[in-house]
Short mmCIF file of C-alpha atoms in Angstrom, two decimals:
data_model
loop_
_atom_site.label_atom_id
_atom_site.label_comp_id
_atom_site.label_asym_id
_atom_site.label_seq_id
_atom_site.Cartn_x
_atom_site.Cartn_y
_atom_site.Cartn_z
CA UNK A 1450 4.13 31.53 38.52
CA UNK A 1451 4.55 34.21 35.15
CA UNK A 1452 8.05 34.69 36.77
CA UNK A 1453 9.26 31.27 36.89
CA UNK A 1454 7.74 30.16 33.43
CA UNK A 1455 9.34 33.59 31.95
CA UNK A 1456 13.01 32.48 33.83
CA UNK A 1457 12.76 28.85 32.20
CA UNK A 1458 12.16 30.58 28.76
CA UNK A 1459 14.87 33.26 29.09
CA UNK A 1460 17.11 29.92 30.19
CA UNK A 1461 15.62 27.61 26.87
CA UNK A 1462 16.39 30.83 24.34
CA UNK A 1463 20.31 29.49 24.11
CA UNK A 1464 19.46 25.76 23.64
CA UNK A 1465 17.02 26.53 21.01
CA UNK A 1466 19.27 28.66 19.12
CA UNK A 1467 22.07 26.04 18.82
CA UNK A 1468 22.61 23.92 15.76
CA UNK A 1469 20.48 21.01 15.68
CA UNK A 1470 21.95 17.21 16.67
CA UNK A 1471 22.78 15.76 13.53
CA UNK A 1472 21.22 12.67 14.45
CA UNK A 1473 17.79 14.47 14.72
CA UNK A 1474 18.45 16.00 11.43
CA UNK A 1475 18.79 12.15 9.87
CA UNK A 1476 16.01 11.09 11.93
CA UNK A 1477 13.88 14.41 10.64
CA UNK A 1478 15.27 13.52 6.99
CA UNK A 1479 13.94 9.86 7.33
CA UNK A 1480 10.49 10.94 8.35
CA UNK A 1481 10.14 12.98 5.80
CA UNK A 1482 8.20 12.59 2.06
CA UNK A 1483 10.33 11.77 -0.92
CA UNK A 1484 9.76 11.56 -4.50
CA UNK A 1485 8.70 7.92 -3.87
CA UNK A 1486 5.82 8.75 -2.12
CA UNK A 1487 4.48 11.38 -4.37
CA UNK A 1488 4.21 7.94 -6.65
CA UNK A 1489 2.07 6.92 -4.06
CA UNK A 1490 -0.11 9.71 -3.69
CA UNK A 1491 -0.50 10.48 -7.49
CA UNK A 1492 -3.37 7.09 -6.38
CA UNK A 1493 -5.39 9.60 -4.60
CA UNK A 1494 -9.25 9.54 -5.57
CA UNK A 1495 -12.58 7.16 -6.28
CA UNK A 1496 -11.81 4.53 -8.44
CA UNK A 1497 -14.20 1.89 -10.22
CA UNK A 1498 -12.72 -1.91 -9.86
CA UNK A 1499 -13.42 -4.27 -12.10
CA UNK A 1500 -11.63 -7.95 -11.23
CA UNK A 1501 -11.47 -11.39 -11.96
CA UNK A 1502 -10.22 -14.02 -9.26
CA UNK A 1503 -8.79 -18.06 -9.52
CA UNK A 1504 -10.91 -20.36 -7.97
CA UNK A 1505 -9.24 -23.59 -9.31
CA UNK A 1506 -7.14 -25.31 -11.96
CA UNK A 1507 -9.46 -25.54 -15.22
CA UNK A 1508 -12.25 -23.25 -13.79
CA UNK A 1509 -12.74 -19.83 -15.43
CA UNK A 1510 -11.92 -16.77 -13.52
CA UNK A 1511 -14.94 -15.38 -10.91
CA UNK A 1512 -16.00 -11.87 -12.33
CA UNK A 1513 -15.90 -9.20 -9.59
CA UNK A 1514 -17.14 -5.53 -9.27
CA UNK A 1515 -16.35 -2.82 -6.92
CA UNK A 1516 -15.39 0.88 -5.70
CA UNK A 1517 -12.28 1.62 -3.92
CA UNK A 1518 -11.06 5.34 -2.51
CA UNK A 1519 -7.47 6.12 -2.25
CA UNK A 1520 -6.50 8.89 0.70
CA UNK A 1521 -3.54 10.08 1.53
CA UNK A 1522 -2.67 10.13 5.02
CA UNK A 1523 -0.60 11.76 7.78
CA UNK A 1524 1.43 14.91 5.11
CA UNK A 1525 1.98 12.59 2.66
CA UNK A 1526 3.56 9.47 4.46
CA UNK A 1527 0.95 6.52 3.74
CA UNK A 1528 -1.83 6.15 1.09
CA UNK A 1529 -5.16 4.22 2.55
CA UNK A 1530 -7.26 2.13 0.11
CA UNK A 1531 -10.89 1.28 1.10
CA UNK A 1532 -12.09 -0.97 -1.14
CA UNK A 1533 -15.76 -2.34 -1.19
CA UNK A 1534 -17.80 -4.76 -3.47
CA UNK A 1535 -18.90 -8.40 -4.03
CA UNK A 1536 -17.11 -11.75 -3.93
CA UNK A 1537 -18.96 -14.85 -4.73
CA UNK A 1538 -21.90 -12.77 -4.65
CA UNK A 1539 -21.20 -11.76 -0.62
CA UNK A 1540 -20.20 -8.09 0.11
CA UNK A 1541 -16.56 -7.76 0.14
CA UNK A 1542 -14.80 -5.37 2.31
CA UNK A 1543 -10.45 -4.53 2.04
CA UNK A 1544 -8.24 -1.77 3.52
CA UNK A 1545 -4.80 -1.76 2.35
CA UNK A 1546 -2.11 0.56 3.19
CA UNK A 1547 0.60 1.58 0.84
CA UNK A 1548 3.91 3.16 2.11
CA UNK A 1549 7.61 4.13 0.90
CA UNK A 1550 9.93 3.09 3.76
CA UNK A 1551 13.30 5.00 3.88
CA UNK A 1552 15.03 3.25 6.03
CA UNK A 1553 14.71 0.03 4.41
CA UNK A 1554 14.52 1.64 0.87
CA UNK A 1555 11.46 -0.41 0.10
CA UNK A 1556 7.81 0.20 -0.28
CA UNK A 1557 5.39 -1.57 1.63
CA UNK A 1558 2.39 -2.60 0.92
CA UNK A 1559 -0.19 -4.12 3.71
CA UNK A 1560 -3.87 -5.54 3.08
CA UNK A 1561 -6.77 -6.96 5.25
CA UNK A 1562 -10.65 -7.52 4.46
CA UNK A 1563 -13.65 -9.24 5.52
CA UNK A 1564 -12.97 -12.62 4.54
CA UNK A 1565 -9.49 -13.44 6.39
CA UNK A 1566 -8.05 -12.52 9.98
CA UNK A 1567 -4.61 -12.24 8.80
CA UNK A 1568 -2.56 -9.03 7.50
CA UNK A 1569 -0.91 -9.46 4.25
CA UNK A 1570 2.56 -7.82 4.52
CA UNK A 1571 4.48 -7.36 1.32
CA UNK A 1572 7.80 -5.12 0.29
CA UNK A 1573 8.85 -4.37 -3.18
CA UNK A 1574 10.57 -2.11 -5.20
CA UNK A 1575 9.91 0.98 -8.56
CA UNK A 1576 10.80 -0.52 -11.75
CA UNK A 1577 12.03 2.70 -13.68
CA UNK A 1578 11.73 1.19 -16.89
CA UNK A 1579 7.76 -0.04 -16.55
CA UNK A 1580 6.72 2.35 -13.61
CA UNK A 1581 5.16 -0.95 -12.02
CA UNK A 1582 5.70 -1.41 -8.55
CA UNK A 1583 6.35 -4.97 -7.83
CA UNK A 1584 5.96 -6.70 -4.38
CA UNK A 1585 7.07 -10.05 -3.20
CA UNK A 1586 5.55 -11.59 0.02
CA UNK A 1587 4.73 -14.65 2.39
CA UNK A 1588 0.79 -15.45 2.65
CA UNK A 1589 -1.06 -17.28 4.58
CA UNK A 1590 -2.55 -20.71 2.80
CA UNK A 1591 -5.24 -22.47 5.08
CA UNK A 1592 -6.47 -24.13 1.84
CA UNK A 1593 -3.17 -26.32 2.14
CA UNK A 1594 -3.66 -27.10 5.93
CA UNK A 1595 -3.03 -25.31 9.20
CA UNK A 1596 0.28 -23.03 9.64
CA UNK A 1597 0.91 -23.16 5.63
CA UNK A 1598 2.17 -20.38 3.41
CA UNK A 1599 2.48 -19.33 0.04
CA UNK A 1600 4.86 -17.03 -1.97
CA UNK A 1601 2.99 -14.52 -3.22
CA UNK A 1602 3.71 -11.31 -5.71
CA UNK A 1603 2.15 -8.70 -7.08
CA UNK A 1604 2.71 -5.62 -9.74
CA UNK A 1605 0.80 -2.47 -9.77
CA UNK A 1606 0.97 -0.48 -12.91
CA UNK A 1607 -0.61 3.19 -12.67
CA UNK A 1608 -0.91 4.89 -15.86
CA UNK A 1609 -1.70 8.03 -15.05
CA UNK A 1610 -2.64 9.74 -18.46
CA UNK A 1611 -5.52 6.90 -19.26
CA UNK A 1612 -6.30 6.98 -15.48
CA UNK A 1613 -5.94 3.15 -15.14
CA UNK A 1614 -4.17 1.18 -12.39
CA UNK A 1615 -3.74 -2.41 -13.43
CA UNK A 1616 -3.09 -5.01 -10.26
CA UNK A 1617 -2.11 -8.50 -10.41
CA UNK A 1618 -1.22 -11.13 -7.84
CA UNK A 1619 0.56 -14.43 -8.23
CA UNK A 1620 1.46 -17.69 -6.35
CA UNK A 1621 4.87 -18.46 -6.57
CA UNK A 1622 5.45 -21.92 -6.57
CA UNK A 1623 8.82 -23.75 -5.36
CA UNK A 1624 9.48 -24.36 -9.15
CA UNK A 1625 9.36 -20.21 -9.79
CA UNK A 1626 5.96 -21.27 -11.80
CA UNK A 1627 3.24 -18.67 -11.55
CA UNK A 1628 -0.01 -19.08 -10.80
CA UNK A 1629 -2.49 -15.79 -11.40
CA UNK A 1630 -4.41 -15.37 -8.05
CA UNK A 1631 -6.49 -12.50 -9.05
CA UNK A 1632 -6.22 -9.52 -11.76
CA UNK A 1633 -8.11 -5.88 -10.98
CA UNK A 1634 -8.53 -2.96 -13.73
CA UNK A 1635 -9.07 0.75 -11.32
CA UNK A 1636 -10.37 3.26 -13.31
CA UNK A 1637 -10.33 6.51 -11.87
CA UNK A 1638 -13.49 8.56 -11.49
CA UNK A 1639 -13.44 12.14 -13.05
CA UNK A 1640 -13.53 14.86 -10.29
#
């Protein structure tokens, strides 16, 4: 048995030393962290949320309070927020996953919690003037009837000298008006 597992290494040696397929060299190249995710990453750490949240035209904005961690995942790749607090004075629960996708050249942003069933999908793109990364995407919108959506978008600003990540989502209505869904202020715990 040594003997036959030493005869198919002594017949691997010359594959492994030939030049790799460039093909696996793109597909190693794609796979691989960029400067784009280290934007992503910089997020890493406890944060303190504080939020406010439309409920409806001429109400004021529901106050909201919570704690979210930011961990980066698999080398570098991904960054996984778990976010937990109140809404409407019931416990609120969120995971969101934040990513830089080469191949499309977009990040990506995805986001469930305790009070849907639905994954919110959205892609967007680095503003190098503002450092905000801005997402557009398609949400559900039960509160207009079954199979509905919205247009949705959101900017994240990170400013990482005051330690403050500002977050804002907006419908996007047919007209290009703007409604404010929901603002949040992270303020990143000292370590």
């Amino acid at each position: 048995m040594i003997r036959i597992a030493f005869a198919l290494l002594l017949l691997a040696c010359p594959l492994l030393a030939q030049e790799p397929d460039p093909d696996m060299a793109a597909l190693i190249e794609l796979g691989t962290p960029g400067p784009e995710h280290e934007h992503l990453t910089a997020m890493a750490g406890n944060w303190d949320v504080e939020g406010e949240f439309f409920v409806g035209p001429g109400q004021p904005m529901l106050q909201s309070k919570g704690q979210a961690t930011f961990e980066v995942l698999l080398g570098g790749r991904y960054v996984r927020q778990v976010f937990t607090g109140d809404f409407m004075g019931e416990r609120f629960e969120g995971i969101g996953i934040e990513a830089y996708d080469k191949i499309k050249g977009k990040y990506v942003s995805t986001w469930i919690d305790s009070m849907s069933t639905w994954v919110l999908t959205m892609e967007g793109d680095l503003d190098p003037t503002t450092g905000a990364l801005n997402y557009t995407g398609t949400s559900p919108a039960p509160e207009r009837g079954p199979g509905q959506t919205k247009q949705v978008r959101s900017t994240t600003h990170y400013d990482r000298k005051a330690g403050v990540m500002k977050v804002s989502m907006s419908e996007v209505g047919p007209d290009g008006a703007e409604v404010v869904l929901m603002r949040l202020v992270y303020t990143k715990q000292q370590d």
